mmCIF file of C-alpha atoms and ligand atoms in Angstrom:
data_model
loop_
_atom_site.group_PDB
_atom_site.id
_atom_site.type_symbol
_atom_site.label_atom_id
_atom_site.label_comp_id
_atom_site.label_asym_id
_atom_site.label_seq_id
_atom_site.Cartn_x
_atom_site.Cartn_y
_atom_site.Cartn_z
ATOM 1 C CA UNK A 1 0.000 0.000 0.000
ATOM 2 C CA UNK A 2 1.729 3.187 -1.206
ATOM 3 C CA UNK A 3 0.531 6.528 0.101
ATOM 4 C CA UNK A 4 1.819 9.524 -1.843
ATOM 5 C CA UNK A 5 1.487 13.122 -0.692
ATOM 6 C CA UNK A 6 1.731 16.344 -2.641
ATOM 7 C CA UNK A 7 2.349 19.336 -0.358
ATOM 8 C CA UNK A 8 1.414 22.452 -2.304
ATOM 9 C CA UNK A 9 -1.115 20.437 -4.318
ATOM 10 C CA UNK A 10 -3.328 23.382 -5.295
ATOM 11 C CA UNK A 11 -0.509 25.225 -7.056
ATOM 12 C CA UNK A 12 0.741 25.536 -10.600
ATOM 13 C CA UNK A 13 2.950 22.460 -10.243
ATOM 14 C CA UNK A 14 0.877 20.735 -7.591
ATOM 15 C CA UNK A 15 -2.250 20.324 -9.718
ATOM 16 C CA UNK A 16 -0.743 18.666 -12.816
ATOM 17 C CA UNK A 17 1.675 16.680 -10.658
ATOM 18 C CA UNK A 18 -1.269 15.381 -8.634
ATOM 19 C CA UNK A 19 -3.040 14.452 -11.859
ATOM 20 C CA UNK A 20 -0.038 12.416 -13.018
ATOM 21 C CA UNK A 21 0.260 10.682 -9.642
ATOM 22 C CA UNK A 22 -3.478 9.963 -9.649
ATOM 23 C CA UNK A 23 -3.026 8.166 -12.972
ATOM 24 C CA UNK A 24 -0.094 6.090 -11.736
ATOM 25 C CA UNK A 25 -0.741 2.426 -10.913
ATOM 26 C CA UNK A 26 2.142 2.709 -8.410
ATOM 27 C CA UNK A 27 0.044 4.877 -6.066
ATOM 28 C CA UNK A 28 -2.759 3.466 -3.876
ATOM 29 C CA UNK A 29 -3.635 6.623 -1.957
ATOM 30 C CA UNK A 30 -2.895 10.192 -2.932
ATOM 31 C CA UNK A 31 -3.195 12.813 -0.208
ATOM 32 C CA UNK A 32 -3.311 16.417 -1.375
ATOM 33 C CA UNK A 33 -2.274 19.132 1.035
ATOM 34 C CA UNK A 34 -2.212 22.908 0.600
ATOM 35 C CA UNK A 35 -2.766 25.983 2.729
ATOM 36 C CA UNK A 36 -5.122 27.264 0.025
ATOM 37 C CA UNK A 37 -8.243 25.720 1.507
ATOM 38 C CA UNK A 38 -10.938 26.080 -1.158
ATOM 39 C CA UNK A 39 -8.575 25.313 -3.985
ATOM 40 C CA UNK A 40 -7.169 22.089 -2.549
ATOM 41 C CA UNK A 41 -10.617 20.766 -1.690
ATOM 42 C CA UNK A 42 -11.794 21.558 -5.217
ATOM 43 C CA UNK A 43 -8.784 19.882 -6.808
ATOM 44 C CA UNK A 44 -9.306 16.816 -4.593
ATOM 45 C CA UNK A 45 -12.962 16.394 -5.550
ATOM 46 C CA UNK A 46 -12.123 16.975 -9.215
ATOM 47 C CA UNK A 47 -9.355 14.342 -9.244
ATOM 48 C CA UNK A 48 -11.449 11.905 -7.207
ATOM 49 C CA UNK A 49 -13.790 11.462 -10.201
ATOM 50 C CA UNK A 50 -10.996 9.998 -12.334
ATOM 51 C CA UNK A 51 -11.416 6.243 -12.671
ATOM 52 C CA UNK A 52 -7.876 5.213 -11.748
ATOM 53 C CA UNK A 53 -7.281 3.165 -8.559
ATOM 54 C CA UNK A 54 -5.575 5.753 -6.343
ATOM 55 C CA UNK A 55 -7.864 6.994 -3.574
ATOM 56 C CA UNK A 56 -7.826 10.789 -3.235
ATOM 57 C CA UNK A 57 -7.934 12.670 0.052
ATOM 58 C CA UNK A 58 -7.657 16.440 0.467
ATOM 59 C CA UNK A 59 -6.341 18.386 3.461
ATOM 60 C CA UNK A 60 -5.944 22.070 4.206
ATOM 61 C CA UNK A 61 -4.843 24.202 7.077
ATOM 62 C CA UNK A 62 -7.983 25.647 8.544
ATOM 63 C CA UNK A 63 -6.806 28.128 11.165
ATOM 64 C CA UNK A 64 -3.183 27.936 12.230
ATOM 65 C CA UNK A 65 -3.052 24.308 13.070
ATOM 66 C CA UNK A 66 -0.850 21.813 11.291
ATOM 67 C CA UNK A 67 -3.472 19.100 11.697
ATOM 68 C CA UNK A 68 -4.149 19.063 7.955
ATOM 69 C CA UNK A 69 -0.492 18.580 7.114
ATOM 70 C CA UNK A 70 -0.169 15.881 9.769
ATOM 71 C CA UNK A 71 -3.214 13.964 8.557
ATOM 72 C CA UNK A 72 -2.077 14.239 4.935
ATOM 73 C CA UNK A 73 1.447 13.010 5.614
ATOM 74 C CA UNK A 74 0.617 10.370 8.231
ATOM 75 C CA UNK A 75 2.366 7.107 7.256
ATOM 76 C CA UNK A 76 3.168 8.380 3.760
ATOM 77 C CA UNK A 77 5.588 6.418 1.628
ATOM 78 C CA UNK A 78 6.526 9.366 -0.558
ATOM 79 C CA UNK A 79 6.092 13.109 -0.032
ATOM 80 C CA UNK A 80 6.600 15.494 -2.925
ATOM 81 C CA UNK A 81 6.959 19.167 -1.986
ATOM 82 C CA UNK A 82 6.221 21.911 -4.537
ATOM 83 C CA UNK A 83 4.859 24.240 -1.805
ATOM 84 C CA UNK A 84 5.968 27.846 -1.775
ATOM 85 C CA UNK A 85 6.260 30.896 -3.950
ATOM 86 C CA UNK A 86 7.550 30.835 -7.529
ATOM 87 C CA UNK A 87 9.585 33.513 -9.305
ATOM 88 C CA UNK A 88 8.215 36.531 -11.101
ATOM 89 C CA UNK A 89 10.195 38.331 -13.839
ATOM 90 C CA UNK A 90 13.328 39.969 -12.447
ATOM 91 C CA UNK A 91 13.696 37.596 -9.499
ATOM 92 C CA UNK A 92 16.373 34.966 -8.926
ATOM 93 C CA UNK A 93 15.618 31.667 -7.238
ATOM 94 C CA UNK A 94 17.587 32.915 -4.229
ATOM 95 C CA UNK A 95 15.030 35.730 -3.841
ATOM 96 C CA UNK A 96 12.521 33.009 -2.894
ATOM 97 C CA UNK A 97 14.587 31.895 0.099
ATOM 98 C CA UNK A 98 12.995 34.349 2.536
ATOM 99 C CA UNK A 99 9.540 32.779 2.173
ATOM 100 C CA UNK A 100 10.223 29.234 1.026
ATOM 101 C CA UNK A 101 12.888 28.399 3.628
ATOM 102 C CA UNK A 102 10.340 28.570 6.442
ATOM 103 C CA UNK A 103 7.673 26.753 4.426
ATOM 104 C CA UNK A 104 9.979 23.842 3.660
ATOM 105 C CA UNK A 105 11.275 23.660 7.234
ATOM 106 C CA UNK A 106 7.706 23.581 8.579
ATOM 107 C CA UNK A 107 6.597 20.832 6.211
ATOM 108 C CA UNK A 108 9.683 18.727 6.892
ATOM 109 C CA UNK A 109 9.091 19.011 10.638
ATOM 110 C CA UNK A 110 5.649 17.503 10.135
ATOM 111 C CA UNK A 111 7.026 14.792 7.854
ATOM 112 C CA UNK A 112 9.683 13.940 10.453
ATOM 113 C CA UNK A 113 6.975 13.482 13.049
ATOM 114 C CA UNK A 114 4.345 11.506 11.151
ATOM 115 C CA UNK A 115 6.185 9.883 8.226
ATOM 116 C CA UNK A 116 9.838 9.516 9.257
ATOM 117 C CA UNK A 117 10.456 6.734 6.748
ATOM 118 C CA UNK A 118 9.027 8.496 3.691
ATOM 119 C CA UNK A 119 10.960 9.341 0.563
ATOM 120 C CA UNK A 120 11.003 13.148 0.443
ATOM 121 C CA UNK A 121 11.279 14.938 -2.897
ATOM 122 C CA UNK A 122 11.892 18.690 -2.618
ATOM 123 C CA UNK A 123 10.847 20.825 -5.587
ATOM 124 C CA UNK A 124 10.462 24.187 -3.792
ATOM 125 C CA UNK A 125 13.155 26.706 -4.732
ATOM 126 C CA UNK A 126 15.895 27.539 -4.167
ATOM 127 C CA UNK A 127 16.564 23.791 -4.263
ATOM 128 C CA UNK A 128 20.280 24.449 -3.627
ATOM 129 C CA UNK A 129 19.262 25.709 -0.165
ATOM 130 C CA UNK A 130 15.895 24.072 0.582
ATOM 131 C CA UNK A 131 17.403 20.573 0.485
ATOM 132 C CA UNK A 132 20.086 21.496 3.073
ATOM 133 C CA UNK A 133 17.233 22.993 5.137
ATOM 134 C CA UNK A 134 15.339 19.699 4.859
ATOM 135 C CA UNK A 135 18.419 17.671 5.783
ATOM 136 C CA UNK A 136 19.246 19.778 8.829
ATOM 137 C CA UNK A 137 15.620 19.726 9.971
ATOM 138 C CA UNK A 138 15.477 15.936 9.710
ATOM 139 C CA UNK A 139 18.831 15.676 11.524
ATOM 140 C CA UNK A 140 17.531 17.875 14.341
ATOM 141 C CA UNK A 141 14.519 15.570 14.648
ATOM 142 C CA UNK A 142 16.803 12.512 14.722
ATOM 143 C CA UNK A 143 15.239 10.857 11.657
ATOM 144 C CA UNK A 144 17.549 11.829 8.809
ATOM 145 C CA UNK A 145 18.155 9.158 6.186
ATOM 146 C CA UNK A 146 20.111 10.785 3.350
ATOM 147 C CA UNK A 147 19.186 7.913 1.057
ATOM 148 C CA UNK A 148 15.574 9.102 1.156
ATOM 149 C CA UNK A 149 15.962 12.857 0.652
ATOM 150 C CA UNK A 150 16.088 14.161 -2.914
ATOM 151 C CA UNK A 151 16.295 17.616 -4.450
ATOM 152 C CA UNK A 152 14.411 17.322 -7.714
ATOM 153 C CA UNK A 153 16.696 18.525 -10.537
ATOM 154 C CA UNK A 154 15.041 16.398 -13.213
ATOM 155 C CA UNK A 155 13.776 19.445 -15.104
ATOM 156 C CA UNK A 156 17.387 20.294 -15.976
ATOM 157 C CA UNK A 157 17.790 16.800 -17.406
ATOM 158 C CA UNK A 158 14.499 17.024 -19.299
ATOM 159 C CA UNK A 159 15.524 20.394 -20.787
ATOM 160 C CA UNK A 160 18.930 18.987 -21.763
ATOM 161 C CA UNK A 161 17.283 16.096 -23.568
ATOM 162 C CA UNK A 162 14.923 18.444 -25.416
ATOM 163 C CA UNK A 163 17.505 21.030 -26.461
ATOM 164 C CA UNK A 164 20.210 18.469 -27.369
ATOM 165 C CA UNK A 165 17.693 16.549 -29.433
ATOM 166 C CA UNK A 166 16.861 19.736 -31.332
ATOM 167 C CA UNK A 167 20.546 20.109 -32.272
ATOM 168 C CA UNK A 168 21.562 16.493 -32.859
ATOM 169 C CA UNK A 169 18.341 14.938 -34.114
ATOM 170 C CA UNK A 170 18.725 12.085 -31.592
ATOM 171 C CA UNK A 171 15.362 11.065 -30.133
ATOM 172 C CA UNK A 172 14.871 12.464 -26.607
ATOM 173 C CA UNK A 173 13.876 9.025 -25.328
ATOM 174 C CA UNK A 174 17.259 7.632 -26.443
ATOM 175 C CA UNK A 175 19.267 10.388 -24.765
ATOM 176 C CA UNK A 176 20.867 10.105 -21.370
ATOM 177 C CA UNK A 177 22.621 13.302 -20.302
ATOM 178 C CA UNK A 178 24.008 13.758 -16.797
ATOM 179 C CA UNK A 179 23.359 17.232 -15.436
ATOM 180 C CA UNK A 180 25.164 17.786 -12.145
ATOM 181 C CA UNK A 181 25.889 20.451 -9.521
ATOM 182 C CA UNK A 182 22.884 22.431 -8.370
ATOM 183 C CA UNK A 183 19.614 23.837 -9.675
ATOM 184 C CA UNK A 184 20.071 27.480 -10.589
ATOM 185 C CA UNK A 185 21.976 29.327 -13.295
ATOM 186 C CA UNK A 186 25.676 28.555 -13.338
ATOM 187 C CA UNK A 187 25.382 25.880 -10.675
ATOM 188 C CA UNK A 188 23.685 23.721 -13.353
ATOM 189 C CA UNK A 189 26.424 21.745 -15.123
ATOM 190 C CA UNK A 190 25.446 19.626 -18.146
ATOM 191 C CA UNK A 191 28.061 17.006 -19.026
ATOM 192 C CA UNK A 192 27.621 16.261 -22.737
ATOM 193 C CA UNK A 193 30.893 14.297 -22.827
ATOM 194 C CA UNK A 194 29.223 11.730 -20.567
ATOM 195 C CA UNK A 195 26.017 11.476 -22.589
ATOM 196 C CA UNK A 196 24.825 8.268 -24.171
ATOM 197 C CA UNK A 197 24.644 7.806 -27.052
ATOM 198 C CA UNK A 198 27.633 10.026 -27.838
ATOM 199 C CA UNK A 199 26.430 13.513 -28.719
ATOM 200 C CA UNK A 200 28.292 15.875 -30.970
ATOM 201 C CA UNK A 201 27.642 19.505 -30.094
ATOM 202 C CA UNK A 202 29.198 21.845 -32.661
ATOM 203 C CA UNK A 203 31.593 24.362 -31.075
ATOM 204 C CA UNK A 204 29.538 27.318 -32.276
ATOM 205 C CA UNK A 205 26.416 25.945 -30.562
ATOM 206 C CA UNK A 206 27.944 24.858 -27.234
ATOM 207 C CA UNK A 207 27.803 28.123 -25.256
ATOM 208 C CA UNK A 208 24.212 28.917 -26.279
ATOM 209 C CA UNK A 209 23.085 25.372 -25.500
ATOM 210 C CA UNK A 210 24.642 25.438 -22.027
ATOM 211 C CA UNK A 211 23.154 28.864 -21.378
ATOM 212 C CA UNK A 212 19.693 27.685 -22.425
ATOM 213 C CA UNK A 213 19.875 24.711 -20.059
ATOM 214 C CA UNK A 214 21.198 26.835 -17.195
ATOM 215 C CA UNK A 215 18.643 29.599 -17.771
ATOM 216 C CA UNK A 216 15.712 27.553 -19.111
ATOM 217 C CA UNK A 217 13.777 28.524 -15.998
ATOM 218 C CA UNK A 218 14.221 32.221 -16.844
ATOM 219 C CA UNK A 219 12.979 31.578 -20.380
ATOM 220 C CA UNK A 220 9.681 30.301 -18.934
ATOM 221 C CA UNK A 221 9.397 33.054 -16.305
ATOM 222 C CA UNK A 222 9.892 35.669 -19.016
ATOM 223 C CA UNK A 223 7.362 34.068 -21.368
ATOM 224 C CA UNK A 224 4.713 33.889 -18.614
ATOM 225 C CA UNK A 225 5.228 37.601 -17.852
ATOM 226 C CA UNK A 226 4.218 37.192 -14.211
ATOM 227 C CA UNK A 227 0.653 36.327 -15.204
ATOM 228 C CA UNK A 228 -1.588 33.418 -14.332
ATOM 229 C CA UNK A 229 -0.965 30.705 -11.758
ATOM 230 C CA UNK A 230 2.580 29.734 -10.981
ATOM 231 C CA UNK A 231 4.789 32.196 -12.803
ATOM 232 C CA UNK A 232 7.646 29.860 -13.538
ATOM 233 C CA UNK A 233 7.686 26.370 -15.074
ATOM 234 C CA UNK A 234 4.702 24.335 -13.895
ATOM 235 C CA UNK A 235 3.710 21.806 -16.561
ATOM 236 C CA UNK A 236 7.240 20.767 -17.553
ATOM 237 C CA UNK A 237 8.068 20.641 -13.834
ATOM 238 C CA UNK A 238 5.059 18.466 -13.069
ATOM 239 C CA UNK A 239 6.261 16.049 -15.726
ATOM 240 C CA UNK A 240 9.811 16.155 -14.374
ATOM 241 C CA UNK A 241 8.657 15.685 -10.777
ATOM 242 C CA UNK A 242 6.468 12.779 -11.770
ATOM 243 C CA UNK A 243 9.275 11.181 -13.792
ATOM 244 C CA UNK A 244 11.527 11.264 -10.733
ATOM 245 C CA UNK A 245 8.823 10.141 -8.277
ATOM 246 C CA UNK A 246 7.882 7.263 -10.565
ATOM 247 C CA UNK A 247 11.497 6.055 -10.640
ATOM 248 C CA UNK A 248 11.720 6.235 -6.848
ATOM 249 C CA UNK A 249 8.496 4.213 -6.531
ATOM 250 C CA UNK A 250 9.511 1.642 -9.153
ATOM 251 C CA UNK A 251 12.890 1.144 -7.472
ATOM 252 C CA UNK A 252 11.146 0.768 -4.110
ATOM 253 C CA UNK A 253 9.174 -2.088 -5.649
ATOM 254 C CA UNK A 254 12.402 -3.791 -6.736
ATOM 255 C CA UNK A 255 12.933 -2.589 -10.301
ATOM 256 C CA UNK A 256 16.656 -2.423 -11.041
ATOM 257 C CA UNK A 257 18.863 -0.120 -13.098
ATOM 258 C CA UNK A 258 16.958 3.102 -12.467
ATOM 259 C CA UNK A 259 19.328 6.066 -12.531
ATOM 260 C CA UNK A 260 18.531 9.792 -12.529
ATOM 261 C CA UNK A 261 20.498 12.799 -11.327
ATOM 262 C CA UNK A 262 19.305 14.269 -8.038
ATOM 263 C CA UNK A 263 20.627 16.786 -5.499
ATOM 264 C CA UNK A 264 21.557 14.692 -2.467
ATOM 265 C CA UNK A 265 23.523 14.820 0.796
ATOM 266 C CA UNK A 266 26.790 13.156 -0.182
ATOM 267 C CA UNK A 267 28.149 12.102 3.245
ATOM 268 C CA UNK A 268 25.041 9.964 3.782
ATOM 269 C CA UNK A 269 24.940 8.014 0.519
ATOM 270 C CA UNK A 270 27.145 5.189 -0.786
ATOM 271 C CA UNK A 271 29.756 6.597 -3.161
ATOM 272 C CA UNK A 272 29.129 10.148 -1.930
ATOM 273 C CA UNK A 273 32.571 10.567 -0.349
ATOM 274 C CA UNK A 274 34.272 10.218 -3.758
ATOM 275 C CA UNK A 275 32.063 12.918 -5.276
ATOM 276 C CA UNK A 276 32.631 15.147 -2.261
ATOM 277 C CA UNK A 277 36.375 14.845 -2.727
ATOM 278 C CA UNK A 278 35.993 15.700 -6.421
ATOM 279 C CA UNK A 279 33.758 18.749 -5.877
ATOM 280 C CA UNK A 280 36.054 20.447 -3.390
ATOM 281 C CA UNK A 281 34.282 19.240 -0.272
ATOM 282 C CA UNK A 282 30.630 20.172 -0.820
ATOM 283 C CA UNK A 283 28.103 18.095 1.116
ATOM 284 C CA UNK A 284 25.241 18.664 -1.338
ATOM 285 C CA UNK A 285 25.538 18.061 -5.066
ATOM 286 C CA UNK A 286 23.399 16.761 -7.874
ATOM 287 C CA UNK A 287 24.828 13.507 -9.215
ATOM 288 C CA UNK A 288 23.531 10.482 -11.083
ATOM 289 C CA UNK A 289 21.797 8.402 -8.428
ATOM 290 C CA UNK A 290 21.121 4.699 -8.749
ATOM 291 C CA UNK A 291 17.832 3.999 -6.999
ATOM 292 C CA UNK A 292 16.951 0.921 -4.988
ATOM 293 C CA UNK A 293 14.320 -0.303 -2.520
ATOM 294 C CA UNK A 294 15.588 2.080 0.171
ATOM 295 C CA UNK A 295 16.201 5.112 -1.987
ATOM 296 C CA UNK A 296 19.744 5.947 -3.056
ATOM 297 C CA UNK A 297 21.564 2.690 -3.675
ATOM 298 C CA UNK A 298 24.728 4.450 -4.771
ATOM 299 C CA UNK A 299 25.938 7.561 -6.529
ATOM 300 C CA UNK A 300 28.547 7.625 -9.258
ATOM 301 C CA UNK A 301 31.212 10.294 -9.551
ATOM 302 C CA UNK A 302 30.569 12.220 -12.770
ATOM 303 C CA UNK A 303 33.511 14.600 -12.278
ATOM 304 C CA UNK A 304 36.202 12.463 -13.914
ATOM 305 C CA UNK A 305 37.782 13.100 -17.326
ATOM 306 C CA UNK A 306 35.870 16.316 -17.907
ATOM 307 C CA UNK A 307 36.534 18.316 -21.053
ATOM 308 C CA UNK A 308 38.129 21.741 -20.622
ATOM 309 C CA UNK A 309 34.765 23.372 -21.214
ATOM 310 C CA UNK A 310 33.105 21.201 -18.578
ATOM 311 C CA UNK A 311 35.895 21.930 -16.090
ATOM 312 C CA UNK A 312 35.229 25.652 -16.604
ATOM 313 C CA UNK A 313 31.503 25.126 -16.008
ATOM 314 C CA UNK A 314 32.274 23.194 -12.827
ATOM 315 C CA UNK A 315 34.573 25.974 -11.645
ATOM 316 C CA UNK A 316 31.754 28.520 -12.012
ATOM 317 C CA UNK A 317 29.319 26.195 -10.230
ATOM 318 C CA UNK A 318 31.705 25.829 -7.315
ATOM 319 C CA UNK A 319 31.922 29.599 -6.909
ATOM 320 C CA UNK A 320 28.173 29.854 -6.180
ATOM 321 C CA UNK A 321 26.931 26.590 -4.733
ATOM 322 C CA UNK A 322 28.816 26.703 -1.377
ATOM 323 C CA UNK A 323 27.022 29.900 -0.271
ATOM 324 C CA UNK A 324 23.607 28.452 -1.248
ATOM 325 C CA UNK A 325 24.328 25.365 0.862
ATOM 326 C CA UNK A 326 25.634 27.402 3.776
ATOM 327 C CA UNK A 327 22.514 29.609 3.733
ATOM 328 C CA UNK A 328 20.295 26.525 3.966
ATOM 329 C CA UNK A 329 22.296 24.875 6.738
ATOM 330 C CA UNK A 330 22.515 28.106 8.744
ATOM 331 C CA UNK A 331 18.777 28.718 8.435
ATOM 332 C CA UNK A 332 18.242 25.678 10.643
ATOM 333 C CA UNK A 333 21.454 25.535 12.680
ATOM 334 C CA UNK A 334 22.166 29.216 13.267
ATOM 335 C CA UNK A 335 18.893 31.061 12.665
ATOM 336 C CA UNK A 336 19.778 33.967 14.957
ATOM 337 C CA UNK A 337 22.566 35.093 12.633
ATOM 338 C CA UNK A 338 20.295 35.227 9.561
HETATM 339 N N1 NAD B 1 12.862 22.140 -8.705
HETATM 340 C C1 NAD B 1 12.493 22.670 -9.844
HETATM 341 O O1 NAD B 1 13.029 22.329 -10.897
HETATM 342 C C2 NAD B 1 11.369 23.663 -9.895
HETATM 343 C C3 NAD B 1 10.743 23.941 -11.114
HETATM 344 C C4 NAD B 1 9.679 24.844 -11.126
HETATM 345 C C5 NAD B 1 9.275 25.478 -9.944
HETATM 346 N N2 NAD B 1 9.915 25.174 -8.785
HETATM 347 C C6 NAD B 1 9.496 25.779 -7.527
HETATM 348 O O2 NAD B 1 8.319 25.125 -7.054
HETATM 349 C C7 NAD B 1 7.609 26.006 -6.163
HETATM 350 C C8 NAD B 1 6.112 26.029 -6.513
HETATM 351 O O3 NAD B 1 5.914 26.587 -7.784
HETATM 352 P P1 NAD B 1 4.419 26.763 -8.369
HETATM 353 O O4 NAD B 1 4.563 27.349 -9.710
HETATM 354 O O5 NAD B 1 3.665 25.501 -8.188
HETATM 355 O O6 NAD B 1 3.855 27.879 -7.366
HETATM 356 P P2 NAD B 1 2.303 28.187 -7.003
HETATM 357 O O7 NAD B 1 2.280 29.483 -6.286
HETATM 358 O O8 NAD B 1 1.460 28.048 -8.216
HETATM 359 O O9 NAD B 1 1.909 27.004 -6.015
HETATM 360 C C9 NAD B 1 2.487 26.865 -4.750
HETATM 361 C C10 NAD B 1 1.433 26.289 -3.832
HETATM 362 O O10 NAD B 1 2.037 26.100 -2.555
HETATM 363 C C11 NAD B 1 1.032 26.399 -1.592
HETATM 364 N N3 NAD B 1 1.677 26.648 -0.300
HETATM 365 C C12 NAD B 1 2.291 27.748 0.158
HETATM 366 N N4 NAD B 1 2.708 27.558 1.425
HETATM 367 C C13 NAD B 1 2.376 26.294 1.762
HETATM 368 C C14 NAD B 1 2.545 25.508 2.932
HETATM 369 N N5 NAD B 1 3.169 25.981 4.020
HETATM 370 N N6 NAD B 1 2.045 24.251 2.935
HETATM 371 C C15 NAD B 1 1.409 23.757 1.846
HETATM 372 N N7 NAD B 1 1.221 24.457 0.713
HETATM 373 C C16 NAD B 1 1.687 25.717 0.676
HETATM 374 C C17 NAD B 1 0.282 27.597 -2.160
HETATM 375 O O11 NAD B 1 -0.994 27.764 -1.556
HETATM 376 C C18 NAD B 1 0.196 27.196 -3.630
HETATM 377 O O12 NAD B 1 -0.997 26.486 -3.909
HETATM 378 C C19 NAD B 1 8.303 27.367 -6.306
HETATM 379 O O13 NAD B 1 9.175 27.548 -5.228
HETATM 380 C C20 NAD B 1 9.089 27.229 -7.592
HETATM 381 O O14 NAD B 1 10.206 28.075 -7.648
HETATM 382 C C21 NAD B 1 10.937 24.290 -8.746
HETATM 383 O O1 LMR B 2 13.123 29.014 -12.843
HETATM 384 C C1 LMR B 2 12.431 28.843 -11.844
HETATM 385 O O2 LMR B 2 12.312 29.694 -10.962
HETATM 386 C C2 LMR B 2 11.640 27.570 -11.704
HETATM 387 C C3 LMR B 2 12.452 26.335 -11.886
HETATM 388 O O3 LMR B 2 13.513 26.253 -10.995
HETATM 389 C C4 LMR B 2 12.917 26.112 -13.295
HETATM 390 O O4 LMR B 2 14.061 25.708 -13.500
HETATM 391 O O5 LMR B 2 12.094 26.294 -14.226
#
């Protein structure tokens, strides 16, 4: 019996992500949680009419109590978190920290209490910092299992597949492109030299391709012009979030060979120490993760034999990512200084 939870289910990502999870045969119960009371109840009733097996329940936060969150997450097997504010034109993901840091911390505290064994997938931005916040919160509660905490960076992989396919003509479904580092701007490092099948990116297209992958989120924010629900990527993100959640659930059921990059806590996962040595000592990094019944089975070090161009990208990533991680860790460990 698999209970999945979407926290932030009434939002731009939450709604289509909930639809995809409702359609999945891997989910027996789908609990939708959001602080937007009328919206989440409406979405729940709407989805409950779909004739797929997953049973839908909807929870909100009437008043100040966290009872809704607790009931939604109770005994969950997987909790996906797209709760929080998205960007508007002119904002960076780091601008979201002020609001989303507290939202993620609060939700993780509830998860720690009522579903300490759940897989937790963090979508809320800035992922580079919200995942460290989640890790430190779980540590403080004494229930941290790094193998079960994932920052969802799949959208960077999905974008890489799409944009590389446009250049090379290789079908997206055949492409496997590791994208490592973090999830914002220059912290996003696509490694085309490690792609399968081999991809040939012409020199004159390389810089623009990398830029489009690193700033694909900005392309969407700009196109949406701050209007409508969400504001940044919602539909492509719902697909990406579902793709990652589905792999986690399939691996939990015993399917082998499932690998996808994800932003994880390296000291707590098999193989993480090698990556940490290669990235200059960072605890959090997105790396190809092999999934198993208990979450991360092992991670592989993607930072070997990089091309000169990739080494330069990594160098830029390593200038920015440490501060993002530190901000997240300090938010939980040293809040008075923030
Ligand atoms: N990881 C990624 O690749 C990626 C991609 C796209 C967007 N995002 C991020 O995902 C987040 C959500 O984006 P969106 O477009 O769905 O935004 P949205 O505003 O449309 O939806 C967010 C939802 O979260 C709810 N919410 C707020 N506080 C909550 C709380 N404490 N508990 C439960 N629900 C709460 C809101 O009521 C709203 O329904 C943003 O932070 C955005 O930057 C991440
Ligand atoms: O760009 C954003 O703010 C949303 C998301 O992180 C994205 O990559 O689309």
